[in-house]
Amino acid sequence: MADQLIRATAADGGIRAVGVITNRLTEEARQRHKLSYVATAALGRSMAAGLLMASSMKRPGSRVNIRVKGDGPLGGLLVDAGLDGTVRGYVANPSVELPPNDKGKLDVGGAVGQGFLYVVRDIGYGYPYSSTVELVSGEIGDDVAHYLVNSEQTPSALVLGVFVGATGVTAAGGLLVQVLPKAARDEALVEKLESRVAGLSGFTPLLQAGKTLPEILHDLLGDMGLSIFPERQMLRFHCSCSFERVLGALKILGKEELQDMIIKDNGAEAICEFCGEVYQASSNDLNQLIVDLQTESSVSS
């Protein structure tokens, strides 16, 4: 099934629900960064969370950054997700592996440890909105839900999952259900929704059982006036890095540093943290940057 996002409402618009399937993009991230099992789960959950959060933004070009910084061996992670359905991300220590936790599942919480969750919402103009909350479990889903409740004052239930088998990622995605202000005072509705979400056996087991996103939403909200929007948004792993951007970054180093790279290394190599793409700048490329710098200097003087 293609990576996709669907939106829905229920309870006369008082409930907003979004679901994502992210199998392929999570597998692409695993391969690009050579991620361990637990690192794949941590990054995969975070990318799904980023896409779910970005889905509520309105202005084209809007993006959400999620940074998790804990004291565990994973060393933290960073995800950048857009309203356009693109996402990218990386973890500090991609090869770290841990034994399963006491529930027999990948120990994402142990890999992340204690620390903080940082969220930045960039709507494309003005100053981005940023907020920080303390991690409550390191399992990502609990932490993002905690952020939504405390920083955005929106009662939210978030279910995330990544299943990694011997051949790679076979199931990944998530579900975000939020009670909007018009219905937040209905305590019975909130309790009913919390009970329904708590009763889910996780997200990836549903996908592995052959459930589609509409079927999952129907099981959860079908008797609450569910309305699923017909549009399905395609999702993909995408990075905006390019060779031109690499040259721009190298140019900032200045003439002397560039000359040193030519003498010592006969060029330069740069690796994009977000996607793992390797860029090679030859000595000719660096010499051209030096020429450009000299030209700009003579013009400005």
JSON list of C-alpha atoms in Angstrom, two decimals, residues 70-234:
[
{"chain": "A", "resi": 70, "resn": "GLY", "atom": "CA", "xyz": [17.57, 12.55, 25.46]},
{"chain": "A", "resi": 71, "resn": "ASP", "atom": "CA", "xyz": [20.38, 11.15, 27.55]},
{"chain": "A", "resi": 72, "resn": "GLY", "atom": "CA", "xyz": [20.01, 7.64, 26.11]},
{"chain": "A", "resi": 73, "resn": "PRO", "atom": "CA", "xyz": [22.44, 5.96, 23.68]},
{"chain": "A", "resi": 74, "resn": "LEU", "atom": "CA", "xyz": [20.45, 7.09, 20.63]},
{"chain": "A", "resi": 75, "resn": "GLY", "atom": "CA", "xyz": [21.75, 10.59, 21.25]},
{"chain": "A", "resi": 76, "resn": "GLY", "atom": "CA", "xyz": [18.68, 12.36, 19.88]},
{"chain": "A", "resi": 77, "resn": "LEU", "atom": "CA", "xyz": [16.95, 12.77, 16.53]},
{"chain": "A", "resi": 78, "resn": "LEU", "atom": "CA", "xyz": [15.58, 15.46, 14.24]},
{"chain": "A", "resi": 79, "resn": "VAL", "atom": "CA", "xyz": [12.63, 15.33, 11.84]},
{"chain": "A", "resi": 80, "resn": "ASP", "atom": "CA", "xyz": [11.44, 17.90, 9.30]},
{"chain": "A", "resi": 81, "resn": "ALA", "atom": "CA", "xyz": [7.92, 17.34, 7.91]},
{"chain": "A", "resi": 82, "resn": "GLY", "atom": "CA", "xyz": [5.80, 19.46, 5.59]},
{"chain": "A", "resi": 83, "resn": "LEU", "atom": "CA", "xyz": [2.17, 20.12, 4.82]},
{"chain": "A", "resi": 84, "resn": "ASP", "atom": "CA", "xyz": [3.09, 18.98, 1.28]},
{"chain": "A", "resi": 85, "resn": "GLY", "atom": "CA", "xyz": [3.59, 15.40, 2.52]},
{"chain": "A", "resi": 86, "resn": "THR", "atom": "CA", "xyz": [7.38, 15.36, 2.44]},
{"chain": "A", "resi": 87, "resn": "VAL", "atom": "CA", "xyz": [9.51, 14.34, 5.39]},
{"chain": "A", "resi": 88, "resn": "ARG", "atom": "CA", "xyz": [13.15, 13.76, 6.23]},
{"chain": "A", "resi": 89, "resn": "GLY", "atom": "CA", "xyz": [15.13, 13.06, 9.39]},
{"chain": "A", "resi": 90, "resn": "TYR", "atom": "CA", "xyz": [18.09, 11.47, 11.09]},
{"chain": "A", "resi": 91, "resn": "VAL", "atom": "CA", "xyz": [19.28, 10.10, 14.42]},
{"chain": "A", "resi": 92, "resn": "ALA", "atom": "CA", "xyz": [22.58, 10.93, 16.11]},
{"chain": "A", "resi": 93, "resn": "ASN", "atom": "CA", "xyz": [23.69, 7.31, 16.63]},
{"chain": "A", "resi": 94, "resn": "PRO", "atom": "CA", "xyz": [22.04, 5.18, 13.92]},
{"chain": "A", "resi": 95, "resn": "SER", "atom": "CA", "xyz": [23.74, 1.89, 14.84]},
{"chain": "A", "resi": 96, "resn": "VAL", "atom": "CA", "xyz": [22.72, 1.73, 18.52]},
{"chain": "A", "resi": 97, "resn": "GLU", "atom": "CA", "xyz": [20.79, -1.42, 19.45]},
{"chain": "A", "resi": 98, "resn": "LEU", "atom": "CA", "xyz": [19.13, -2.49, 22.69]},
{"chain": "A", "resi": 99, "resn": "PRO", "atom": "CA", "xyz": [17.42, -5.66, 23.94]},
{"chain": "A", "resi": 100, "resn": "PRO", "atom": "CA", "xyz": [13.60, -5.67, 23.80]},
{"chain": "A", "resi": 101, "resn": "ASN", "atom": "CA", "xyz": [11.80, -3.96, 26.68]},
{"chain": "A", "resi": 102, "resn": "ASP", "atom": "CA", "xyz": [9.72, -5.79, 29.29]},
{"chain": "A", "resi": 103, "resn": "LYS", "atom": "CA", "xyz": [6.80, -5.91, 26.84]},
{"chain": "A", "resi": 104, "resn": "GLY", "atom": "CA", "xyz": [8.92, -7.66, 24.24]},
{"chain": "A", "resi": 105, "resn": "LYS", "atom": "CA", "xyz": [8.98, -4.62, 21.98]},
{"chain": "A", "resi": 106, "resn": "LEU", "atom": "CA", "xyz": [11.76, -2.44, 20.61]},
{"chain": "A", "resi": 107, "resn": "ASP", "atom": "CA", "xyz": [13.03, -0.33, 23.49]},
{"chain": "A", "resi": 108, "resn": "VAL", "atom": "CA", "xyz": [12.69, 3.13, 21.95]},
{"chain": "A", "resi": 109, "resn": "GLY", "atom": "CA", "xyz": [12.20, 4.71, 25.37]},
{"chain": "A", "resi": 110, "resn": "GLY", "atom": "CA", "xyz": [15.44, 3.19, 26.63]},
{"chain": "A", "resi": 111, "resn": "ALA", "atom": "CA", "xyz": [17.30, 4.33, 23.52]},
{"chain": "A", "resi": 112, "resn": "VAL", "atom": "CA", "xyz": [16.02, 7.90, 23.85]},
{"chain": "A", "resi": 113, "resn": "GLY", "atom": "CA", "xyz": [16.26, 8.20, 27.63]},
{"chain": "A", "resi": 114, "resn": "GLN", "atom": "CA", "xyz": [15.22, 11.26, 29.62]},
{"chain": "A", "resi": 115, "resn": "GLY", "atom": "CA", "xyz": [15.31, 14.72, 28.12]},
{"chain": "A", "resi": 116, "resn": "PHE", "atom": "CA", "xyz": [13.25, 17.15, 26.09]},
{"chain": "A", "resi": 117, "resn": "LEU", "atom": "CA", "xyz": [11.05, 17.39, 23.01]},
{"chain": "A", "resi": 118, "resn": "TYR", "atom": "CA", "xyz": [11.44, 20.53, 20.92]},
{"chain": "A", "resi": 119, "resn": "VAL", "atom": "CA", "xyz": [8.82, 21.47, 18.32]},
{"chain": "A", "resi": 120, "resn": "VAL", "atom": "CA", "xyz": [9.07, 24.29, 15.79]},
{"chain": "A", "resi": 121, "resn": "ARG", "atom": "CA", "xyz": [6.13, 25.21, 13.56]},
{"chain": "A", "resi": 122, "resn": "ASP", "atom": "CA", "xyz": [7.12, 27.33, 10.53]},
{"chain": "A", "resi": 123, "resn": "ILE", "atom": "CA", "xyz": [4.14, 28.72, 8.63]},
{"chain": "A", "resi": 124, "resn": "GLY", "atom": "CA", "xyz": [6.32, 30.25, 5.92]},
{"chain": "A", "resi": 125, "resn": "TYR", "atom": "CA", "xyz": [6.47, 33.84, 7.15]},
{"chain": "A", "resi": 126, "resn": "GLY", "atom": "CA", "xyz": [7.24, 35.73, 10.33]},
{"chain": "A", "resi": 127, "resn": "TYR", "atom": "CA", "xyz": [8.89, 34.05, 13.27]},
{"chain": "A", "resi": 128, "resn": "PRO", "atom": "CA", "xyz": [8.37, 30.28, 13.64]},
{"chain": "A", "resi": 129, "resn": "TYR", "atom": "CA", "xyz": [6.48, 29.15, 16.73]},
{"chain": "A", "resi": 130, "resn": "SER", "atom": "CA", "xyz": [8.61, 27.01, 19.03]},
{"chain": "A", "resi": 131, "resn": "SER", "atom": "CA", "xyz": [7.90, 25.12, 22.23]},
{"chain": "A", "resi": 132, "resn": "THR", "atom": "CA", "xyz": [9.68, 22.69, 24.53]},
{"chain": "A", "resi": 133, "resn": "VAL", "atom": "CA", "xyz": [8.30, 20.01, 26.83]},
{"chain": "A", "resi": 134, "resn": "GLU", "atom": "CA", "xyz": [9.95, 17.38, 28.96]},
{"chain": "A", "resi": 135, "resn": "LEU", "atom": "CA", "xyz": [9.89, 13.82, 27.65]},
{"chain": "A", "resi": 136, "resn": "VAL", "atom": "CA", "xyz": [7.41, 11.65, 29.52]},
{"chain": "A", "resi": 137, "resn": "SER", "atom": "CA", "xyz": [8.52, 8.24, 28.24]},
{"chain": "A", "resi": 138, "resn": "GLY", "atom": "CA", "xyz": [10.87, 8.60, 25.28]},
{"chain": "A", "resi": 139, "resn": "GLU", "atom": "CA", "xyz": [8.51, 6.42, 23.25]},
{"chain": "A", "resi": 140, "resn": "ILE", "atom": "CA", "xyz": [7.72, 9.40, 20.95]},
{"chain": "A", "resi": 141, "resn": "GLY", "atom": "CA", "xyz": [3.93, 8.93, 20.79]},
{"chain": "A", "resi": 142, "resn": "ASP", "atom": "CA", "xyz": [3.39, 9.71, 24.49]},
{"chain": "A", "resi": 143, "resn": "ASP", "atom": "CA", "xyz": [5.79, 12.63, 24.25]},
{"chain": "A", "resi": 144, "resn": "VAL", "atom": "CA", "xyz": [4.18, 14.27, 21.22]},
{"chain": "A", "resi": 145, "resn": "ALA", "atom": "CA", "xyz": [0.70, 13.81, 22.72]},
{"chain": "A", "resi": 146, "resn": "HIS", "atom": "CA", "xyz": [2.00, 15.43, 25.93]},
{"chain": "A", "resi": 147, "resn": "TYR", "atom": "CA", "xyz": [3.27, 18.36, 23.84]},
{"chain": "A", "resi": 148, "resn": "LEU", "atom": "CA", "xyz": [-0.09, 18.79, 22.06]},
{"chain": "A", "resi": 149, "resn": "VAL", "atom": "CA", "xyz": [-2.01, 18.84, 25.34]},
{"chain": "A", "resi": 150, "resn": "ASN", "atom": "CA", "xyz": [0.35, 21.13, 27.25]},
{"chain": "A", "resi": 151, "resn": "SER", "atom": "CA", "xyz": [1.69, 23.48, 24.56]},
{"chain": "A", "resi": 152, "resn": "GLU", "atom": "CA", "xyz": [-1.25, 23.66, 22.17]},
{"chain": "A", "resi": 153, "resn": "GLN", "atom": "CA", "xyz": [-4.02, 22.97, 24.70]},
{"chain": "A", "resi": 154, "resn": "THR", "atom": "CA", "xyz": [-5.61, 20.35, 22.45]},
{"chain": "A", "resi": 155, "resn": "PRO", "atom": "CA", "xyz": [-6.70, 17.04, 24.02]},
{"chain": "A", "resi": 156, "resn": "SER", "atom": "CA", "xyz": [-5.01, 14.52, 21.74]},
{"chain": "A", "resi": 157, "resn": "ALA", "atom": "CA", "xyz": [-4.52, 10.79, 21.38]},
{"chain": "A", "resi": 158, "resn": "LEU", "atom": "CA", "xyz": [-1.62, 9.62, 19.27]},
{"chain": "A", "resi": 159, "resn": "VAL", "atom": "CA", "xyz": [-0.85, 6.05, 18.24]},
{"chain": "A", "resi": 160, "resn": "LEU", "atom": "CA", "xyz": [2.41, 5.41, 16.36]},
{"chain": "A", "resi": 161, "resn": "GLY", "atom": "CA", "xyz": [4.07, 2.21, 15.23]},
{"chain": "A", "resi": 162, "resn": "VAL", "atom": "CA", "xyz": [6.94, 0.77, 13.22]},
{"chain": "A", "resi": 163, "resn": "PHE", "atom": "CA", "xyz": [7.48, -2.93, 12.62]},
{"chain": "A", "resi": 164, "resn": "VAL", "atom": "CA", "xyz": [10.94, -3.91, 11.40]},
{"chain": "A", "resi": 165, "resn": "GLY", "atom": "CA", "xyz": [11.48, -7.45, 10.20]},
{"chain": "A", "resi": 166, "resn": "ALA", "atom": "CA", "xyz": [14.49, -9.29, 8.84]},
{"chain": "A", "resi": 167, "resn": "THR", "atom": "CA", "xyz": [13.86, -7.79, 5.38]},
{"chain": "A", "resi": 168, "resn": "GLY", "atom": "CA", "xyz": [13.17, -4.25, 6.57]},
{"chain": "A", "resi": 169, "resn": "VAL", "atom": "CA", "xyz": [10.13, -2.17, 7.48]},
{"chain": "A", "resi": 170, "resn": "THR", "atom": "CA", "xyz": [6.89, -4.00, 6.78]},
{"chain": "A", "resi": 171, "resn": "ALA", "atom": "CA", "xyz": [4.43, -1.75, 8.63]},
{"chain": "A", "resi": 172, "resn": "ALA", "atom": "CA", "xyz": [4.66, 1.86, 9.81]},
{"chain": "A", "resi": 173, "resn": "GLY", "atom": "CA", "xyz": [2.38, 4.80, 10.42]},
{"chain": "A", "resi": 174, "resn": "GLY", "atom": "CA", "xyz": [0.16, 6.41, 12.96]},
{"chain": "A", "resi": 175, "resn": "LEU", "atom": "CA", "xyz": [-3.15, 7.91, 13.96]},
{"chain": "A", "resi": 176, "resn": "LEU", "atom": "CA", "xyz": [-3.83, 11.30, 15.56]},
{"chain": "A", "resi": 177, "resn": "VAL", "atom": "CA", "xyz": [-7.24, 12.02, 17.09]},
{"chain": "A", "resi": 178, "resn": "GLN", "atom": "CA", "xyz": [-7.94, 15.42, 18.62]},
{"chain": "A", "resi": 179, "resn": "VAL", "atom": "CA", "xyz": [-10.93, 16.89, 20.44]},
{"chain": "A", "resi": 180, "resn": "LEU", "atom": "CA", "xyz": [-11.39, 20.43, 19.17]},
{"chain": "A", "resi": 181, "resn": "PRO", "atom": "CA", "xyz": [-12.41, 23.34, 21.45]},
{"chain": "A", "resi": 182, "resn": "LYS", "atom": "CA", "xyz": [-16.08, 23.16, 20.45]},
{"chain": "A", "resi": 183, "resn": "ALA", "atom": "CA", "xyz": [-16.31, 19.65, 21.91]},
{"chain": "A", "resi": 184, "resn": "ALA", "atom": "CA", "xyz": [-13.63, 19.72, 24.60]},
{"chain": "A", "resi": 185, "resn": "ARG", "atom": "CA", "xyz": [-16.17, 20.57, 27.31]},
{"chain": "A", "resi": 186, "resn": "ASP", "atom": "CA", "xyz": [-18.08, 17.35, 26.59]},
{"chain": "A", "resi": 187, "resn": "GLU", "atom": "CA", "xyz": [-16.40, 15.18, 29.21]},
{"chain": "A", "resi": 188, "resn": "ALA", "atom": "CA", "xyz": [-18.38, 12.08, 28.20]},
{"chain": "A", "resi": 189, "resn": "LEU", "atom": "CA", "xyz": [-17.15, 12.43, 24.62]},
{"chain": "A", "resi": 190, "resn": "VAL", "atom": "CA", "xyz": [-13.55, 12.88, 25.72]},
{"chain": "A", "resi": 191, "resn": "GLU", "atom": "CA", "xyz": [-13.72, 9.85, 28.03]},
{"chain": "A", "resi": 192, "resn": "LYS", "atom": "CA", "xyz": [-15.33, 7.73, 25.30]},
{"chain": "A", "resi": 193, "resn": "LEU", "atom": "CA", "xyz": [-12.63, 8.67, 22.84]},
{"chain": "A", "resi": 194, "resn": "GLU", "atom": "CA", "xyz": [-9.84, 8.03, 25.33]},
{"chain": "A", "resi": 195, "resn": "SER", "atom": "CA", "xyz": [-11.28, 4.60, 26.07]},
{"chain": "A", "resi": 196, "resn": "ARG", "atom": "CA", "xyz": [-11.54, 3.74, 22.38]},
{"chain": "A", "resi": 197, "resn": "VAL", "atom": "CA", "xyz": [-7.95, 4.75, 21.63]},
{"chain": "A", "resi": 198, "resn": "ALA", "atom": "CA", "xyz": [-6.65, 2.96, 24.75]},
{"chain": "A", "resi": 199, "resn": "GLY", "atom": "CA", "xyz": [-8.37, -0.18, 23.51]},
{"chain": "A", "resi": 200, "resn": "LEU", "atom": "CA", "xyz": [-6.37, -0.24, 20.29]},
{"chain": "A", "resi": 201, "resn": "SER", "atom": "CA", "xyz": [-3.79, -3.02, 20.13]},
{"chain": "A", "resi": 202, "resn": "GLY", "atom": "CA", "xyz": [-1.28, -0.64, 18.61]},
{"chain": "A", "resi": 203, "resn": "PHE", "atom": "CA", "xyz": [-1.10, 0.65, 15.05]},
{"chain": "A", "resi": 204, "resn": "THR", "atom": "CA", "xyz": [1.17, -1.76, 13.19]},
{"chain": "A", "resi": 205, "resn": "PRO", "atom": "CA", "xyz": [-0.81, -4.86, 14.27]},
{"chain": "A", "resi": 206, "resn": "LEU", "atom": "CA", "xyz": [-3.83, -3.32, 12.54]},
{"chain": "A", "resi": 207, "resn": "LEU", "atom": "CA", "xyz": [-1.85, -2.80, 9.34]},
{"chain": "A", "resi": 208, "resn": "GLN", "atom": "CA", "xyz": [-0.42, -6.29, 9.53]},
{"chain": "A", "resi": 209, "resn": "ALA", "atom": "CA", "xyz": [-3.95, -7.65, 9.90]},
{"chain": "A", "resi": 210, "resn": "GLY", "atom": "CA", "xyz": [-4.80, -6.03, 6.57]},
{"chain": "A", "resi": 211, "resn": "LYS", "atom": "CA", "xyz": [-6.73, -3.05, 7.91]},
{"chain": "A", "resi": 212, "resn": "THR", "atom": "CA", "xyz": [-6.83, 0.08, 5.73]},
{"chain": "A", "resi": 213, "resn": "LEU", "atom": "CA", "xyz": [-6.83, 3.60, 7.15]},
{"chain": "A", "resi": 214, "resn": "PRO", "atom": "CA", "xyz": [-10.58, 4.09, 6.47]},
{"chain": "A", "resi": 215, "resn": "GLU", "atom": "CA", "xyz": [-11.34, 0.77, 8.16]},
{"chain": "A", "resi": 216, "resn": "ILE", "atom": "CA", "xyz": [-9.28, 1.73, 11.21]},
{"chain": "A", "resi": 217, "resn": "LEU", "atom": "CA", "xyz": [-11.12, 5.05, 11.46]},
{"chain": "A", "resi": 218, "resn": "HIS", "atom": "CA", "xyz": [-14.50, 3.36, 11.02]},
{"chain": "A", "resi": 219, "resn": "ASP", "atom": "CA", "xyz": [-13.73, 0.91, 13.83]},
{"chain": "A", "resi": 220, "resn": "LEU", "atom": "CA", "xyz": [-12.73, 3.80, 16.08]},
{"chain": "A", "resi": 221, "resn": "LEU", "atom": "CA", "xyz": [-15.23, 6.53, 15.19]},
{"chain": "A", "resi": 222, "resn": "GLY", "atom": "CA", "xyz": [-17.83, 4.93, 12.94]},
{"chain": "A", "resi": 223, "resn": "ASP", "atom": "CA", "xyz": [-20.68, 5.37, 15.44]},
{"chain": "A", "resi": 224, "resn": "MET", "atom": "CA", "xyz": [-19.73, 8.99, 16.19]},
{"chain": "A", "resi": 225, "resn": "GLY", "atom": "CA", "xyz": [-20.74, 10.63, 12.92]},
{"chain": "A", "resi": 226, "resn": "LEU", "atom": "CA", "xyz": [-17.49, 9.86, 11.09]},
{"chain": "A", "resi": 227, "resn": "SER", "atom": "CA", "xyz": [-16.88, 11.72, 7.84]},
{"chain": "A", "resi": 228, "resn": "ILE", "atom": "CA", "xyz": [-13.74, 10.78, 5.88]},
{"chain": "A", "resi": 229, "resn": "PHE", "atom": "CA", "xyz": [-12.47, 13.33, 3.37]},
{"chain": "A", "resi": 230, "resn": "PRO", "atom": "CA", "xyz": [-12.19, 11.81, -0.13]},
{"chain": "A", "resi": 231, "resn": "GLU", "atom": "CA", "xyz": [-8.72, 13.22, -0.84]},
{"chain": "A", "resi": 232, "resn": "ARG", "atom": "CA", "xyz": [-5.72, 11.03, -0.09]},
{"chain": "A", "resi": 233, "resn": "GLN", "atom": "CA", "xyz": [-2.39, 12.78, 0.17]},
{"chain": "A", "resi": 234, "resn": "MET", "atom": "CA", "xyz": [0.68, 10.87, -1.00]}
]
